[in-house]
Amino acid sequence: MSQEKIEKKFIHKYGHTIIRIPAKKINFLHEPIIYSPQLIKNIKKNYEICNFVSGYYVMYKVPDMFDYSVFKLYKKMPIVARWAGGNNKWLIPIRKSIKKAALQKCDKILVSSIEEINVLQEVFCIKRENISQIVNPIDLTLFKKRERNKVAEKISLDVNFRYLLYVGRLTKNKGLELLLEIFNELNFKFENIKLIIIGDGPLLEFIKNFIKNHDLEKKIILTGRLNHEKACYYYNIATVLVNTGLSAGLPNVIIESLASGTPTITTNVGASKEYIDEEKNNGIVIKPSNKDELKNAIITILENEKKFKNWDTDFLEKFSYQEFGNKLTTIYSELL
C-alpha cells in the first residue's frame, strides 16, 4: 500500500512486478484506520490467492489493514496469512474479537515457532490443520562461515579487536539504550572491544549523542543501513551478535548470525529461544530489558570464545530458499 495518490508499478531486482496501491487513512485515537477499496478490487480481479507476507501487526484499539482485507476477500479466494507474533494480551475485548474473527477466516496461517502455534490455538481458537510452521528463508550463499582475516581486510576493520554486533532498526523497542550503557561499562573492562551498529532509525541522533558524550568515537562504528551483500561480512568479523529486541517472531538476524558461525545473545521472546541454547554453544538466551543478564552474557562469550564457536549446523537446511519454496508451493497447490 502507498500514501501516494496514484497506482505505481516497478520491477523488483528479482524480476517480478511490484504494484503500489493508494490507501485511505482516517485518524482515530492514537492509531489511524487504514483501508483500500482499490487494493481489494485489484486483488479480486487479477489474482487467485492472497498471501499476507510481512505479517499483520497486532494493533491495540482499531481494526488494521489485515482485518479489513480478510473480511473483504473471505470466500473470494484462498487467504494465507503470516502470524508474526505480537502481545495479544494488550488487546481490548472488542479488538480481540475482531482479530480472532479475521484469523479464523484465513485458510492457512504460517508461523515460525511452536509457541506461536500454541497462541493461535489457545487464544484465537484456530484449528491445528489451518496452521503451518514455515520459517522465513535466508540466503545461505551470503550468510556462511568465512576466514576472519580475509573479511577484516575486505571491510577495513582491525582483526585484533573483538566486535559486538547489532543489526536492525534503531528504535526504542530494540534494547539499544541498554546495550550502549553496558558497552560503555565493558569498555573499561575489555580494552580490545568495539561495537558495530548496522541500521537506521529514529534513535540515530540519540546514539550519536551518546557516543559523543562518552568519548566512544573510536569504539562504536555506525555503518548505516547495509544490503545483505555487505552486511554478511560483519557477521563473520563479530565475536557475538546482540539481539535485544522485545518483539516476537523469529528475527532473520538470528539465523544469519548462526549461519555465519557467530554466537548470538537474544531475548526469550518469540521463536529465538527455540534455536539459541548455551548448551549447544551457539549463544545465550536472556530476559528482555535485564541489564545484569545481558552484561553477564556478553562477558561470558567474550571470556569463552572458543566454547561458543562450534555447533551443529544441519538445522540450517530448512532456512534455504529451496526448502521455503517447496513448502510454500505445496501449501498453495493444496489451497487452489
Short mmCIF file of C-alpha atoms in Angstrom, two decimals:
data_model
loop_
_atom_site.label_atom_id
_atom_site.label_comp_id
_atom_site.label_asym_id
_atom_site.label_seq_id
_atom_site.Cartn_x
_atom_site.Cartn_y
_atom_site.Cartn_z
CA MET A 1 0.00 0.00 0.00
CA SER A 2 1.05 3.57 -0.59
CA GLN A 3 0.10 7.03 0.64
CA GLU A 4 0.64 8.35 -2.87
CA LYS A 5 -2.48 9.23 -4.85
CA ILE A 6 -1.88 7.15 -7.96
CA GLU A 7 -1.10 3.48 -8.57
CA LYS A 8 2.55 2.81 -9.45
CA LYS A 9 4.37 -0.21 -10.86
CA PHE A 10 8.05 -1.09 -10.92
CA ILE A 11 10.21 -4.17 -11.44
CA HIS A 12 11.85 -5.72 -8.38
CA LYS A 13 15.53 -6.69 -8.57
CA TYR A 14 14.48 -10.36 -8.78
CA GLY A 15 12.33 -9.65 -11.82
CA HIS A 16 8.76 -9.64 -10.58
CA THR A 17 6.39 -6.67 -10.73
CA ILE A 18 5.63 -4.61 -7.64
CA ILE A 19 2.36 -2.64 -7.62
CA ARG A 20 1.88 0.12 -5.07
CA ILE A 21 -1.80 0.75 -4.42
CA PRO A 22 -3.09 4.01 -2.86
CA ALA A 23 -4.68 3.60 0.57
CA LYS A 24 -7.04 5.78 2.56
CA LYS A 25 -6.41 6.81 6.14
CA ILE A 26 -8.77 8.01 8.86
CA ASN A 27 -7.21 9.40 12.03
CA PHE A 28 -8.65 7.58 15.02
CA LEU A 29 -7.37 7.99 18.58
CA HIS A 30 -3.62 7.35 18.50
CA GLU A 31 -3.79 4.90 15.57
CA PRO A 32 -5.22 5.63 12.11
CA ILE A 33 -7.68 3.31 10.39
CA ILE A 34 -6.14 2.38 7.03
CA TYR A 35 -8.12 0.74 4.23
CA SER A 36 -8.00 0.47 0.44
CA PRO A 37 -11.02 -0.49 -1.69
CA GLN A 38 -8.76 -0.16 -4.72
CA LEU A 39 -6.42 -2.83 -3.36
CA ILE A 40 -9.29 -5.26 -2.79
CA LYS A 41 -10.66 -4.62 -6.27
CA ASN A 42 -7.23 -5.21 -7.82
CA ILE A 43 -6.70 -8.48 -5.93
CA LYS A 44 -10.15 -9.86 -6.79
CA LYS A 45 -9.73 -9.03 -10.46
CA ASN A 46 -6.17 -10.21 -11.09
CA TYR A 47 -5.20 -12.91 -8.60
CA GLU A 48 -6.12 -16.43 -7.47
CA ILE A 49 -4.70 -16.41 -3.95
CA CYS A 50 -3.82 -13.76 -1.35
CA ASN A 51 -0.80 -14.16 0.92
CA PHE A 52 -0.15 -11.57 3.63
CA VAL A 53 3.64 -11.88 3.63
CA SER A 54 5.06 -9.28 6.00
CA GLY A 55 2.71 -10.01 8.85
CA TYR A 56 -0.19 -8.11 10.30
CA TYR A 57 0.84 -6.25 13.38
CA VAL A 58 -1.35 -6.53 16.43
CA MET A 59 -2.81 -3.03 16.80
CA TYR A 60 -4.50 -2.35 20.09
CA LYS A 61 -7.58 -0.20 19.54
CA VAL A 62 -8.74 -0.35 15.93
CA PRO A 63 -9.10 -2.88 13.10
CA ASP A 64 -5.96 -2.90 10.98
CA MET A 65 -5.48 -3.35 7.23
CA PHE A 66 -5.22 -7.11 7.66
CA ASP A 67 -8.64 -7.40 9.28
CA TYR A 68 -10.22 -5.18 6.63
CA SER A 69 -8.70 -7.14 3.74
CA VAL A 70 -9.59 -10.57 5.11
CA PHE A 71 -13.24 -9.68 5.61
CA LYS A 72 -13.40 -8.30 2.06
CA LEU A 73 -11.65 -11.30 0.45
CA TYR A 74 -13.26 -14.05 2.52
CA LYS A 75 -14.67 -16.83 0.27
CA LYS A 76 -13.47 -14.91 -2.82
CA MET A 77 -10.12 -16.76 -2.88
CA PRO A 78 -7.78 -18.72 -0.57
CA ILE A 79 -6.19 -16.49 2.11
CA VAL A 80 -2.75 -17.25 3.53
CA ALA A 81 -1.55 -15.16 6.48
CA ARG A 82 1.63 -14.81 8.49
CA TRP A 83 1.31 -14.71 12.26
CA ALA A 84 4.25 -12.52 13.23
CA GLY A 85 3.66 -12.60 16.95
CA GLY A 86 2.69 -9.58 18.98
CA ASN A 87 1.48 -9.17 22.53
CA ASN A 88 -2.14 -10.26 22.24
CA LYS A 89 -2.64 -9.67 25.98
CA TRP A 90 -2.87 -5.96 25.29
CA LEU A 91 -5.89 -6.38 23.01
CA ILE A 92 -9.08 -4.88 24.39
CA PRO A 93 -12.05 -7.30 24.21
CA ILE A 94 -13.70 -5.87 21.08
CA ARG A 95 -10.34 -5.64 19.31
CA LYS A 96 -9.51 -9.20 20.24
CA SER A 97 -12.88 -10.34 18.92
CA ILE A 98 -12.24 -8.67 15.53
CA LYS A 99 -8.72 -10.13 15.28
CA LYS A 100 -10.00 -13.59 16.20
CA ALA A 101 -12.73 -13.43 13.56
CA ALA A 102 -10.24 -12.33 10.89
CA LEU A 103 -7.75 -15.08 11.74
CA GLN A 104 -10.48 -17.73 11.68
CA LYS A 105 -11.41 -16.69 8.12
CA CYS A 106 -7.88 -17.50 6.86
CA ASP A 107 -7.39 -20.78 5.02
CA LYS A 108 -3.82 -21.14 6.25
CA ILE A 109 -1.72 -19.29 8.85
CA LEU A 110 2.08 -19.52 8.69
CA VAL A 111 4.14 -19.32 11.88
CA SER A 112 7.80 -19.53 12.86
CA SER A 113 7.61 -21.26 16.22
CA ILE A 114 5.81 -23.81 18.34
CA GLU A 115 4.94 -21.05 20.79
CA GLU A 116 3.06 -19.17 18.07
CA ILE A 117 1.10 -22.32 17.19
CA ASN A 118 0.00 -22.56 20.83
CA VAL A 119 -1.07 -18.90 20.91
CA LEU A 120 -3.18 -19.28 17.77
CA GLN A 121 -4.85 -22.42 19.10
CA GLU A 122 -5.41 -21.33 22.70
CA VAL A 123 -6.10 -17.60 22.32
CA PHE A 124 -7.71 -17.37 18.88
CA CYS A 125 -9.19 -20.90 18.62
CA ILE A 126 -7.54 -21.66 15.26
CA LYS A 127 -7.71 -25.29 14.13
CA ARG A 128 -4.32 -27.01 14.07
CA GLU A 129 -4.79 -28.13 10.46
CA ASN A 130 -5.04 -24.46 9.43
CA ILE A 131 -1.59 -23.67 10.83
CA SER A 132 1.75 -24.45 9.15
CA GLN A 133 5.17 -23.91 10.67
CA ILE A 134 7.41 -22.41 7.99
CA VAL A 135 10.35 -20.13 8.73
CA ASN A 136 11.49 -17.22 6.59
CA PRO A 137 14.45 -18.17 4.38
CA ILE A 138 17.87 -16.55 4.27
CA ASP A 139 20.46 -16.54 1.51
CA LEU A 140 22.89 -19.25 2.61
CA THR A 141 25.25 -18.32 -0.21
CA LEU A 142 25.82 -14.96 1.52
CA PHE A 143 25.49 -15.86 5.18
CA LYS A 144 28.14 -18.51 5.75
CA LYS A 145 31.42 -19.04 7.57
CA ARG A 146 34.46 -17.17 6.23
CA GLU A 147 38.07 -16.70 7.26
CA ARG A 148 38.12 -13.76 9.68
CA ASN A 149 41.41 -12.28 8.49
CA LYS A 150 40.21 -12.02 4.89
CA VAL A 151 36.92 -10.47 5.99
CA ALA A 152 38.73 -7.88 8.12
CA GLU A 153 40.67 -6.72 5.06
CA LYS A 154 37.54 -6.59 2.93
CA ILE A 155 35.64 -4.27 5.30
CA SER A 156 38.72 -2.43 6.62
CA LEU A 157 38.49 -3.47 10.26
CA ASP A 158 41.28 -4.36 12.68
CA VAL A 159 41.29 -8.11 13.27
CA ASN A 160 42.90 -7.57 16.68
CA PHE A 161 39.66 -6.15 18.07
CA ARG A 162 36.66 -8.16 19.20
CA TYR A 163 33.38 -6.81 17.90
CA LEU A 164 29.90 -6.80 19.37
CA LEU A 165 27.36 -6.56 16.55
CA TYR A 166 23.84 -5.14 16.42
CA VAL A 167 21.78 -5.38 13.22
CA GLY A 168 18.30 -3.88 12.90
CA ARG A 169 16.12 -0.81 13.15
CA LEU A 170 17.33 1.87 15.56
CA THR A 171 14.14 2.15 17.60
CA LYS A 172 13.20 2.10 21.27
CA ASN A 173 11.84 -1.44 21.40
CA LYS A 174 15.18 -2.98 20.38
CA GLY A 175 17.05 -2.58 23.67
CA LEU A 176 19.69 -0.32 22.12
CA GLU A 177 19.82 2.11 25.02
CA LEU A 178 20.64 -0.74 27.38
CA LEU A 179 23.26 -2.16 25.02
CA LEU A 180 25.00 1.23 24.77
CA GLU A 181 25.02 1.61 28.54
CA ILE A 182 26.52 -1.85 29.04
CA PHE A 183 29.10 -1.38 26.29
CA ASN A 184 30.26 1.85 27.92
CA GLU A 185 30.83 -0.07 31.16
CA LEU A 186 32.54 -3.03 29.48
CA ASN A 187 34.82 -0.66 27.60
CA PHE A 188 36.74 -0.20 30.85
CA LYS A 189 36.97 -3.96 31.47
CA PHE A 190 37.95 -5.03 27.95
CA GLU A 191 40.31 -2.73 26.08
CA ASN A 192 40.08 -4.51 22.73
CA ILE A 193 36.33 -4.44 22.12
CA LYS A 194 34.26 -2.37 19.72
CA LEU A 195 30.56 -2.15 18.97
CA ILE A 196 29.24 -2.21 15.40
CA ILE A 197 25.70 -0.94 14.81
CA ILE A 198 24.13 -1.67 11.41
CA GLY A 199 20.84 0.06 10.67
CA ASP A 200 18.97 3.34 10.69
CA GLY A 201 16.00 4.78 12.54
CA PRO A 202 14.69 7.41 14.95
CA LEU A 203 17.26 6.60 17.67
CA LEU A 204 20.21 7.54 15.46
CA GLU A 205 20.66 11.03 16.94
CA PHE A 206 20.40 9.65 20.47
CA ILE A 207 23.13 7.12 19.65
CA LYS A 208 25.37 9.78 18.12
CA ASN A 209 24.97 11.96 21.21
CA PHE A 210 25.71 9.00 23.49
CA ILE A 211 28.90 8.28 21.56
CA LYS A 212 29.99 11.91 21.78
CA ASN A 213 29.13 12.33 25.46
CA HIS A 214 31.08 9.22 26.45
CA ASP A 215 34.08 9.70 24.13
CA LEU A 216 33.34 6.49 22.22
CA GLU A 217 34.01 7.80 18.72
CA LYS A 218 36.80 5.26 18.23
CA LYS A 219 34.96 2.36 19.84
CA ILE A 220 31.47 2.42 18.26
CA ILE A 221 31.05 2.03 14.50
CA LEU A 222 27.87 3.23 12.80
CA THR A 223 27.56 1.78 9.31
CA GLY A 224 24.05 2.95 8.48
CA ARG A 225 21.79 0.62 6.51
CA LEU A 226 23.60 -2.08 4.53
CA ASN A 227 22.34 -4.56 1.97
CA HIS A 228 22.87 -8.27 2.60
CA GLU A 229 25.81 -8.38 0.20
CA LYS A 230 27.73 -6.05 2.55
CA ALA A 231 26.20 -6.89 5.93
CA CYS A 232 27.12 -10.58 5.68
CA TYR A 233 30.82 -9.82 6.23
CA TYR A 234 30.18 -8.06 9.53
CA TYR A 235 28.71 -11.25 10.96
CA ASN A 236 31.99 -13.01 10.17
CA ILE A 237 34.11 -10.38 11.93
CA ALA A 238 31.87 -10.23 15.00
CA THR A 239 32.57 -12.09 18.22
CA VAL A 240 28.89 -12.04 19.13
CA LEU A 241 25.60 -10.75 17.74
CA VAL A 242 23.45 -8.99 20.33
CA ASN A 243 19.72 -9.12 19.58
CA THR A 244 17.90 -7.44 22.46
CA GLY A 245 14.56 -6.81 20.73
CA LEU A 246 11.26 -7.12 22.56
CA SER A 247 9.19 -8.24 19.57
CA ALA A 248 8.06 -11.79 18.88
CA GLY A 249 8.59 -14.00 15.86
CA LEU A 250 11.97 -15.17 14.64
CA PRO A 251 14.27 -12.30 13.57
CA ASN A 252 16.25 -13.16 10.43
CA VAL A 253 19.39 -11.76 12.08
CA ILE A 254 19.40 -14.73 14.48
CA ILE A 255 19.70 -17.30 11.68
CA GLU A 256 22.02 -15.08 9.62
CA SER A 257 24.36 -14.97 12.61
CA LEU A 258 24.28 -18.72 13.25
CA ALA A 259 24.82 -19.45 9.56
CA SER A 260 27.87 -17.17 9.67
CA GLY A 261 29.37 -19.03 12.63
CA THR A 262 28.71 -16.20 15.09
CA PRO A 263 27.18 -16.88 18.54
CA THR A 264 24.11 -14.88 19.47
CA ILE A 265 22.66 -13.29 22.59
CA THR A 266 18.88 -12.95 22.32
CA THR A 267 15.83 -12.43 24.48
CA ASN A 268 13.45 -15.24 25.39
CA VAL A 269 10.71 -13.69 23.25
CA GLY A 270 9.21 -15.49 20.27
CA ALA A 271 10.98 -18.30 18.43
CA SER A 272 14.58 -17.22 19.10
CA LYS A 273 14.82 -19.40 22.20
CA GLU A 274 13.97 -22.45 20.09
CA TYR A 275 17.27 -22.04 18.21
CA ILE A 276 19.66 -20.41 20.70
CA ASP A 277 20.91 -22.54 23.59
CA GLU A 278 24.01 -22.16 25.76
CA GLU A 279 24.30 -25.96 25.98
CA LYS A 280 24.56 -26.07 22.18
CA ASN A 281 27.40 -23.50 22.41
CA ASN A 282 25.69 -21.18 19.93
CA GLY A 283 24.64 -18.37 22.25
CA ILE A 284 22.78 -17.29 25.38
CA VAL A 285 19.11 -16.51 25.99
CA ILE A 286 18.26 -13.72 28.44
CA LYS A 287 15.17 -11.96 29.80
CA PRO A 288 14.15 -8.75 27.99
CA SER A 289 15.43 -5.46 29.44
CA ASN A 290 17.50 -7.28 32.06
CA LYS A 291 20.77 -5.37 32.35
CA ASP A 292 22.58 -7.87 34.57
CA GLU A 293 21.73 -10.85 32.36
CA LEU A 294 22.74 -9.03 29.17
CA LYS A 295 26.01 -7.81 30.66
CA ASN A 296 26.87 -11.23 32.07
CA ALA A 297 26.02 -12.93 28.76
CA ILE A 298 28.36 -10.63 26.82
CA ILE A 299 31.15 -11.19 29.36
CA THR A 300 30.61 -14.96 29.25
CA ILE A 301 31.02 -15.10 25.48
CA LEU A 302 33.99 -12.70 25.44
CA GLU A 303 35.76 -14.82 28.05
CA ASN A 304 34.86 -18.16 26.44
CA GLU A 305 35.22 -17.52 22.71
CA LYS A 306 36.47 -21.00 21.88
CA LYS A 307 33.48 -22.62 23.59
CA PHE A 308 30.98 -20.58 21.57
CA LYS A 309 32.32 -21.45 18.15
CA ASN A 310 31.27 -24.96 17.24
CA TRP A 311 27.71 -26.17 16.87
CA ASP A 312 25.58 -28.39 14.68
CA THR A 313 24.53 -26.51 11.53
CA ASP A 314 22.32 -29.22 9.98
CA PHE A 315 19.21 -27.27 11.02
CA LEU A 316 20.13 -24.51 8.55
CA GLU A 317 18.84 -26.58 5.65
CA LYS A 318 15.25 -25.62 6.46
CA PHE A 319 16.17 -21.94 6.10
CA SER A 320 17.19 -22.29 2.46
CA TYR A 321 15.19 -20.62 -0.30
CA GLN A 322 14.67 -24.03 -1.88
CA GLU A 323 13.11 -25.51 1.25
CA PHE A 324 10.92 -22.44 1.78
CA GLY A 325 9.80 -22.50 -1.86
CA ASN A 326 8.95 -26.20 -1.72
CA LYS A 327 6.79 -25.77 1.38
CA LEU A 328 5.01 -22.70 0.06
CA THR A 329 4.37 -24.38 -3.30
CA THR A 330 2.76 -27.31 -1.51
CA ILE A 331 0.54 -25.03 0.58
CA TYR A 332 -0.59 -23.01 -2.44
CA SER A 333 -1.26 -26.12 -4.51
CA GLU A 334 -3.41 -27.68 -1.79
CA LEU A 335 -5.45 -24.49 -1.31
CA LEU A 336 -6.00 -23.90 -5.01
#
